[in-house]
PDB file of C-alpha atoms in Angstrom:
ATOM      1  CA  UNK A   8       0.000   0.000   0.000  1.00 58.00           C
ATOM      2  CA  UNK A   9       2.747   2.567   1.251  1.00 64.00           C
ATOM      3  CA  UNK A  10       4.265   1.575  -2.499  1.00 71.00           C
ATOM      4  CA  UNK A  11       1.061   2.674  -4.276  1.00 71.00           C
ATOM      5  CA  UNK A  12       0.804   6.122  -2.539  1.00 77.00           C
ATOM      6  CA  UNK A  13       4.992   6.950  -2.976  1.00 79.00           C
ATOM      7  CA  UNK A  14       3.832   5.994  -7.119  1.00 76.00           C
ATOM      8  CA  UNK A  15       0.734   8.227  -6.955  1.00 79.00           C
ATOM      9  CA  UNK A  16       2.656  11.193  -5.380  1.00 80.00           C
ATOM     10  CA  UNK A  17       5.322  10.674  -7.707  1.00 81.00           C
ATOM     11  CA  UNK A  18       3.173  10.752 -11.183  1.00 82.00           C
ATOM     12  CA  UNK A  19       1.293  13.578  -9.307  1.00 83.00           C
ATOM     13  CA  UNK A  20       4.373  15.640  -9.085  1.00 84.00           C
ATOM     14  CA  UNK A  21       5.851  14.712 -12.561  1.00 85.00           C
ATOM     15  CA  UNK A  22       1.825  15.948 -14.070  1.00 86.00           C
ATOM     16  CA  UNK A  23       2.392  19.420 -11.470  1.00 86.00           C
ATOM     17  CA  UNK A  24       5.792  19.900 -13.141  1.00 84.00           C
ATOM     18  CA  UNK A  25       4.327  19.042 -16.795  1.00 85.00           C
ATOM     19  CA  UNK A  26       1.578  21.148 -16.168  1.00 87.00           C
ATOM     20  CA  UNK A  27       3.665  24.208 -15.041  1.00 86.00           C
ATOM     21  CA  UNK A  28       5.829  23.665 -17.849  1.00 86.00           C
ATOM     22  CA  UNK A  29       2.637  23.582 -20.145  1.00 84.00           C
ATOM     23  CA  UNK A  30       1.786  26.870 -18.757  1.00 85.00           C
ATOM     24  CA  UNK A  31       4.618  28.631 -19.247  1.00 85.00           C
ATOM     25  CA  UNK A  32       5.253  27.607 -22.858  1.00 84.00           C
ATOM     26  CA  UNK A  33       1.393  28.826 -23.442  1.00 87.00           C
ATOM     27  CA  UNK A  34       2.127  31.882 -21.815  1.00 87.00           C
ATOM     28  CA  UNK A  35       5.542  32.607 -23.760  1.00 86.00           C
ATOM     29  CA  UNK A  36       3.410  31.647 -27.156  1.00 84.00           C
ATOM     30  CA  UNK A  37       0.759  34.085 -26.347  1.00 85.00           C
ATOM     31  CA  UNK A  38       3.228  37.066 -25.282  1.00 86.00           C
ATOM     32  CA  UNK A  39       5.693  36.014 -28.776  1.00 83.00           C
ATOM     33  CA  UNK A  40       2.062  35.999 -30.534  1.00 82.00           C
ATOM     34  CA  UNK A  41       1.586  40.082 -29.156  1.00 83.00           C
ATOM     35  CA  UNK A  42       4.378  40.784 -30.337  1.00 84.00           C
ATOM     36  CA  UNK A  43       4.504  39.257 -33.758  1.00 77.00           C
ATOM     37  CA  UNK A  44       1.032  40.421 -34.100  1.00 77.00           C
ATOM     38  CA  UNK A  45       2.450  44.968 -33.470  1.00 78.00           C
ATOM     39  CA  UNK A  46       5.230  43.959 -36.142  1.00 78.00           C
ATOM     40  CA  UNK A  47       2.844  42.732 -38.520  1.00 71.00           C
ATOM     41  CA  UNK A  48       0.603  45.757 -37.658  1.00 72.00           C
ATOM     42  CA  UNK A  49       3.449  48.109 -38.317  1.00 70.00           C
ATOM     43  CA  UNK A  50       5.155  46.436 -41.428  1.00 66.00           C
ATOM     44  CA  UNK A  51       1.073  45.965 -42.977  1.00 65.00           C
ATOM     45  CA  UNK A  52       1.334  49.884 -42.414  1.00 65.00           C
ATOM     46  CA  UNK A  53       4.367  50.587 -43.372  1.00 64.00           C
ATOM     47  CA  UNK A  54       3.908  48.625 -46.842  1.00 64.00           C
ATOM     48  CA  UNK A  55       0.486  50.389 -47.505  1.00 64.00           C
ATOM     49  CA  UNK A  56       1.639  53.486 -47.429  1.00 62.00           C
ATOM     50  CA  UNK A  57       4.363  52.746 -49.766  1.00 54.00           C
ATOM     51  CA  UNK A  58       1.822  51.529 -52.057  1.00 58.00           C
ATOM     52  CA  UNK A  59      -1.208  54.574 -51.367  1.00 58.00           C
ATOM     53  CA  UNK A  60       2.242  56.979 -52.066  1.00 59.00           C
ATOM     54  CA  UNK A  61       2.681  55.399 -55.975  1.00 65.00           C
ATOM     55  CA  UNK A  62      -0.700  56.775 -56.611  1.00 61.00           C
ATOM     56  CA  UNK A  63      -1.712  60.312 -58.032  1.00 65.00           C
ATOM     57  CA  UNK A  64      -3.896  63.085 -56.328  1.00 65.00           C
ATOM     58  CA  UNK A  65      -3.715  64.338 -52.805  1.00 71.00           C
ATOM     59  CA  UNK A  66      -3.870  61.285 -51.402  1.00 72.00           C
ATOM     60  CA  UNK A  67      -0.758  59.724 -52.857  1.00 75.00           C
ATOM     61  CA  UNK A  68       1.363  62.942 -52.480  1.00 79.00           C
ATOM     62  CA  UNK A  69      -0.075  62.870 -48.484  1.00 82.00           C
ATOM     63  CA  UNK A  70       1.464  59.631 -48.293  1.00 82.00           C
ATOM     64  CA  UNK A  71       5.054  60.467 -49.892  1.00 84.00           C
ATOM     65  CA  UNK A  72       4.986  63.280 -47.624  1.00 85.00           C
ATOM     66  CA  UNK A  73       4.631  60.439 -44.385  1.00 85.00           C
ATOM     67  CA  UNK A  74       7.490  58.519 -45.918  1.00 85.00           C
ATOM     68  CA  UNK A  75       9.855  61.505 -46.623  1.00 88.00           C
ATOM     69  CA  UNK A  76       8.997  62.112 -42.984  1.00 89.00           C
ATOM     70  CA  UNK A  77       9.663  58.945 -41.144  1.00 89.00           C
ATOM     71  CA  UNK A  78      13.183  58.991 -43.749  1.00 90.00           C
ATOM     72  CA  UNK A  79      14.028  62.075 -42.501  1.00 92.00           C
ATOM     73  CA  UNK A  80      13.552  61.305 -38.371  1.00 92.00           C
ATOM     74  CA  UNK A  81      15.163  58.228 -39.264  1.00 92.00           C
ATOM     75  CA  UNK A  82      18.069  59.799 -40.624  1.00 92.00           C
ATOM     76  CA  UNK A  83      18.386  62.310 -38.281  1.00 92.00           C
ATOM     77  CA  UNK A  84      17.763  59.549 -35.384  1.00 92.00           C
ATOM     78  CA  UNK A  85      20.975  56.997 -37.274  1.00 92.00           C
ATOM     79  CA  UNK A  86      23.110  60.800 -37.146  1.00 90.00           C
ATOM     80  CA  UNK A  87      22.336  61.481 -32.802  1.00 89.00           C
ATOM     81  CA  UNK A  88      23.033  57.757 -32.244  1.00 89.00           C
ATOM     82  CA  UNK A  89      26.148  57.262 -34.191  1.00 88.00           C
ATOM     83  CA  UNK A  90      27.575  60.869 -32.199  1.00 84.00           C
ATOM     84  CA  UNK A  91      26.382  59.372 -28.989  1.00 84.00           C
ATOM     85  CA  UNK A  92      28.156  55.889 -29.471  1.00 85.00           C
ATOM     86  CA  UNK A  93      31.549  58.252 -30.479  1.00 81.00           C
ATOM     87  CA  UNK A  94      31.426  60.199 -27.512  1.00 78.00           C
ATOM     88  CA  UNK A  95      30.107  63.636 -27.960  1.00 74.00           C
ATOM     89  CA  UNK A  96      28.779  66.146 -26.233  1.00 75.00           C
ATOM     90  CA  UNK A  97      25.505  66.308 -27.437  1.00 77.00           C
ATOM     91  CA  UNK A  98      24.317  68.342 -24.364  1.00 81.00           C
ATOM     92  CA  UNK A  99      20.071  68.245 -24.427  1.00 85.00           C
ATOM     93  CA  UNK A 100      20.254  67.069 -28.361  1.00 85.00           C
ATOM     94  CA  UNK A 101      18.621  63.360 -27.708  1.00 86.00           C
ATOM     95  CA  UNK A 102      15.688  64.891 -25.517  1.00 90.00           C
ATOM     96  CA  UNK A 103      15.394  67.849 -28.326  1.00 89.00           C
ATOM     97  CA  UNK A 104      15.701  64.581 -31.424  1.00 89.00           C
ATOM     98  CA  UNK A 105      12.844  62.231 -28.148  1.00 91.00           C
ATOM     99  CA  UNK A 106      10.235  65.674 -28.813  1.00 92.00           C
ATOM    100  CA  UNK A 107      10.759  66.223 -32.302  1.00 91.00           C
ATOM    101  CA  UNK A 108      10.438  62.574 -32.988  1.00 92.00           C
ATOM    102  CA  UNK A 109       6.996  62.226 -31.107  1.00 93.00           C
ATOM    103  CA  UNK A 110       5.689  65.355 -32.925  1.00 93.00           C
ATOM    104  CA  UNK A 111       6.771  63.927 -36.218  1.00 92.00           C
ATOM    105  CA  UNK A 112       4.392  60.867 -35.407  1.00 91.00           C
ATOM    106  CA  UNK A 113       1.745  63.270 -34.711  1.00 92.00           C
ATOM    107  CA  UNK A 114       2.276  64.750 -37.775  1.00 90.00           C
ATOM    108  CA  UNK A 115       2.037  61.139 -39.257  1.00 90.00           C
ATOM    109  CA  UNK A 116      -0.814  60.524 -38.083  1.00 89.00           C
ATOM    110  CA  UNK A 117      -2.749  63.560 -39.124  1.00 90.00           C
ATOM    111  CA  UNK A 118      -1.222  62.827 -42.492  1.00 87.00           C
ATOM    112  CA  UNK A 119      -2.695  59.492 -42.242  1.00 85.00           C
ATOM    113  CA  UNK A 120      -6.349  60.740 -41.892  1.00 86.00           C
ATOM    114  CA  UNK A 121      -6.147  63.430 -44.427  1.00 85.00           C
ATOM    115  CA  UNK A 122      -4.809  60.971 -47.307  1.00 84.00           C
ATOM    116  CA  UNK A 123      -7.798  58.511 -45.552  1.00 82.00           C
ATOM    117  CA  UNK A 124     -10.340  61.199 -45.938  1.00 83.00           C
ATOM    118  CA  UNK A 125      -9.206  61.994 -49.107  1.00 80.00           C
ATOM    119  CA  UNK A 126      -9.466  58.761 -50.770  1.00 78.00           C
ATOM    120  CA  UNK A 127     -13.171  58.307 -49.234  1.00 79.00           C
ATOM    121  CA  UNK A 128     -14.549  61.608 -50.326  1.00 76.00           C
ATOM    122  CA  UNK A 129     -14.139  63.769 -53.117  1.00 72.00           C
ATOM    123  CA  UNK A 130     -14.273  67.177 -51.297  1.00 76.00           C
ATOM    124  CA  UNK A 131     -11.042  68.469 -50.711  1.00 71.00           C
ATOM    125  CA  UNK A 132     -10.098  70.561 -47.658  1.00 75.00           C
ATOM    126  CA  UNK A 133      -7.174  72.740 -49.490  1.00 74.00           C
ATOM    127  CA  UNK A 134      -6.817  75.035 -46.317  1.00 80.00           C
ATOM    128  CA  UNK A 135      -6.002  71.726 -44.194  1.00 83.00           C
ATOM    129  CA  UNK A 136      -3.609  69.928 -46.896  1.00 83.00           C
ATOM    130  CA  UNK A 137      -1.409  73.392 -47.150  1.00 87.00           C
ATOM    131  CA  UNK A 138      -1.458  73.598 -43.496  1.00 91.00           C
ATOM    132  CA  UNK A 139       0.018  69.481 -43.603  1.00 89.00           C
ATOM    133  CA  UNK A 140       2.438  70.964 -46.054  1.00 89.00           C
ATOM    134  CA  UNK A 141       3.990  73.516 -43.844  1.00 93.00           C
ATOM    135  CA  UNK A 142       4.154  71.845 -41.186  1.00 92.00           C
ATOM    136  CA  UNK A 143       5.693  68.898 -43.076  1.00 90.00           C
ATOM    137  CA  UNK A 144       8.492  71.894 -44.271  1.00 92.00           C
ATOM    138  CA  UNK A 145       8.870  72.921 -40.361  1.00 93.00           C
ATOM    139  CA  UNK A 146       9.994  69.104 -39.393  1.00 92.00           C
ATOM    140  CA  UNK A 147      12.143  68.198 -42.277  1.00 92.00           C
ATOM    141  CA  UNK A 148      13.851  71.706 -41.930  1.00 92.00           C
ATOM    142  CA  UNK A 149      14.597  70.738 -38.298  1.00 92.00           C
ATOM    143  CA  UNK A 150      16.174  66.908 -38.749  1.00 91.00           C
ATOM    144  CA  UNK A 151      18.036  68.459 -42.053  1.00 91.00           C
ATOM    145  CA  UNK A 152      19.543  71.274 -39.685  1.00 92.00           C
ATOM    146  CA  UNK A 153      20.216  68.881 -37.109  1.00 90.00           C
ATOM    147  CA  UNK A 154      21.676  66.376 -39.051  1.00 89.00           C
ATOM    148  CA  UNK A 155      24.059  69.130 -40.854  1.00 89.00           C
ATOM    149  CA  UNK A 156      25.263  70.496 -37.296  1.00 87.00           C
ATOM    150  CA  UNK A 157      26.174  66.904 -36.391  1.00 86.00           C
ATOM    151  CA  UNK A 158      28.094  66.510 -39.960  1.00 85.00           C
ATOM    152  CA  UNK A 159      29.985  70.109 -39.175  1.00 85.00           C
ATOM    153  CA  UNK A 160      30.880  68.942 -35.650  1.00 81.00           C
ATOM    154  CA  UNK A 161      32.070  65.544 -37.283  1.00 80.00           C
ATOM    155  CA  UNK A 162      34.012  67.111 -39.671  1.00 79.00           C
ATOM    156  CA  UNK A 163      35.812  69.582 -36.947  1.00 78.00           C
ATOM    157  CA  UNK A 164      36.010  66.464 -34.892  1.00 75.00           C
ATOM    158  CA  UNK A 165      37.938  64.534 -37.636  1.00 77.00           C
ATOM    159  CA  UNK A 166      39.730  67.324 -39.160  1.00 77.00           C
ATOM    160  CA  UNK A 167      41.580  67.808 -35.513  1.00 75.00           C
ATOM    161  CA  UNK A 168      42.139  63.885 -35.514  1.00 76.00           C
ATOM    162  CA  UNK A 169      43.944  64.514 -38.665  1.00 84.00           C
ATOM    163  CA  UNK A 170      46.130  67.379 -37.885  1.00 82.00           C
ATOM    164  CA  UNK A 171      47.487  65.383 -34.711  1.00 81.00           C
ATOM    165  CA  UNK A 172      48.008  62.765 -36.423  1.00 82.00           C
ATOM    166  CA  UNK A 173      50.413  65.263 -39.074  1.00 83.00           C
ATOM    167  CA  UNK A 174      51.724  66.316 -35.856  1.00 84.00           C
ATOM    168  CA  UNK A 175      52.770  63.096 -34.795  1.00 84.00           C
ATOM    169  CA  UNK A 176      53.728  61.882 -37.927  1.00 84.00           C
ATOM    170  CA  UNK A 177      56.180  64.814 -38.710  1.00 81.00           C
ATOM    171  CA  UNK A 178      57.691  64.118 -35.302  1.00 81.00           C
ATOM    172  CA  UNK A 179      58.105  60.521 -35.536  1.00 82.00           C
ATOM    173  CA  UNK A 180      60.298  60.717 -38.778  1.00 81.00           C
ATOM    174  CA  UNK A 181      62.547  63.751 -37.449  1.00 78.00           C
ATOM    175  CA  UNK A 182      63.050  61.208 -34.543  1.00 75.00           C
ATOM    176  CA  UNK A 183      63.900  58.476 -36.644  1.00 76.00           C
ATOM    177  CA  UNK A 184      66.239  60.271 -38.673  1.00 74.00           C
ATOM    178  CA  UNK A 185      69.750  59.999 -37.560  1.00 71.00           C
ATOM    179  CA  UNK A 186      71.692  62.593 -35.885  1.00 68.00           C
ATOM    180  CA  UNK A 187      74.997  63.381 -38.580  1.00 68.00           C
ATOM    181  CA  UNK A 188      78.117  62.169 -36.300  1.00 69.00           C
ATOM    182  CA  UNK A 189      80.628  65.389 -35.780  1.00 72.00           C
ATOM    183  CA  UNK A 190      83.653  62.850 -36.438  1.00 72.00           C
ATOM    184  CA  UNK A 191      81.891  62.391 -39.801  1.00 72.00           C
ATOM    185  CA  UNK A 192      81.571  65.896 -40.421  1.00 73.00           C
ATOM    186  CA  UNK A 193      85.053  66.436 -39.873  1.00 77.00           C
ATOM    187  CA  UNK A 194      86.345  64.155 -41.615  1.00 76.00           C
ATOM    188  CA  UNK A 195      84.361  65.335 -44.662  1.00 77.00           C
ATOM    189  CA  UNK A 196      85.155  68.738 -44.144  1.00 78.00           C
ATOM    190  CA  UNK A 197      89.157  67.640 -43.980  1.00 77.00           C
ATOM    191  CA  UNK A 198      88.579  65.479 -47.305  1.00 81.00           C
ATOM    192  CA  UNK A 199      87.469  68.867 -49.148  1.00 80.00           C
ATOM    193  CA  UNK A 200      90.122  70.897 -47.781  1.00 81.00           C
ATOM    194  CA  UNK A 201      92.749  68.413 -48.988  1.00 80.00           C
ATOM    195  CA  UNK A 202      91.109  68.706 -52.207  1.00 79.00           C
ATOM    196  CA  UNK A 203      90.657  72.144 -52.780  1.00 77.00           C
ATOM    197  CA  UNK A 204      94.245  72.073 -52.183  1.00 76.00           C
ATOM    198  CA  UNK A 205      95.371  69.966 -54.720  1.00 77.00           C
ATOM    199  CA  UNK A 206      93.199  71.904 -56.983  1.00 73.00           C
ATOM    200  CA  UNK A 207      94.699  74.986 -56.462  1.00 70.00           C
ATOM    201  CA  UNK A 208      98.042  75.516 -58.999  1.00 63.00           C
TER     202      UNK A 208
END
């Protein structure tokens, strides 16, 4: 009998483990399936707006106006990063590139709506599309200026890497030429006089 119950506890605690192990793999399907599920969300978006921008009309030129956007925060977002990995001071820069990045997707979305609204109805709010426009001007302006100050302080950055290293270089070969010995000299300048000599009649 005492055999039985060890066996019954025993296959009751191997099904407790199975069953815990069951629940975590469910549990790390469903949170994998989330996020698979927002990538798919985003890269559906991503690739109808691609093909909405090949279009004509307002709609299509809404929607090459939210991919020169995103290319441009992108851009400017590859330029902070690559300064920040190299050291910089970028002083409040990556806060300044956090704001202008969320109102860029603010701006995306209201660019979303419009080129929505647009290809649903056939009045046309001109007032609101030249607004989009300006405002699409303001943000680009901003990542091209920020991405051309980060190119400048690049360039400074590598142009002093390259005179010290002109510096250096001039210096090592002065040190590796060899100092002229004075016996040498000597001797040289007692080999001329002994010829000049015989060269005078």
């Amino acid at each position: 009998m005492a055999e039985i119950s060890e066996f019954l506890v025993v296959v009751l605690v191997v099904l407790a483990f199975l069953l815990l192990l069951g629940g975590l793999g469910i549990w790390l399907l469903v949170k994998l399936g989330k996020k698979a599920a927002v990538k798919a969300r985003e890269a559906t978006s991503r690739i109808t707006t691609h093909v909405n921008a090949m279009g004509t009309g307002d709609a299509a030129e809404v929607e090459r106006l939210r991919l020169d956007l995103r290319r441009e925060v992108a851009l400017t977002r590859q330029a902070v990063e690559q300064a920040q990995r190299q050291g910089w001071g970028l002083g409040e820069l990556p806060r300044l590139l956090a704001d202008l990045t969320a109102q860029a997707d603010v701006h995306d979305q209201q660019l979303g709506m419009y080129a929505q609204q647009r290809r649903l109805s056939p009045y046309v709010d001109h007032a609101t599309l030249d607004r989009l426009r300006q405002h699409q001007a303001t943000l680009t302006a901003m990542c091209a200026r920020l991405r051309a100050d980060l190119l400048s302080d690049q360039v400074h950055h590598t142009g002093a890497g390259i005179a010290d290293l002109g510096q250096r270089t001039d210096l090592e070969i002065e040190a590796r030429r060899q100092a002229p010995d004075p016996l040498d000299e000597i001797d040289d300048l007692y080999r001329r006089t002994m010829q000049e000599r015989k060269d005078l009649p």
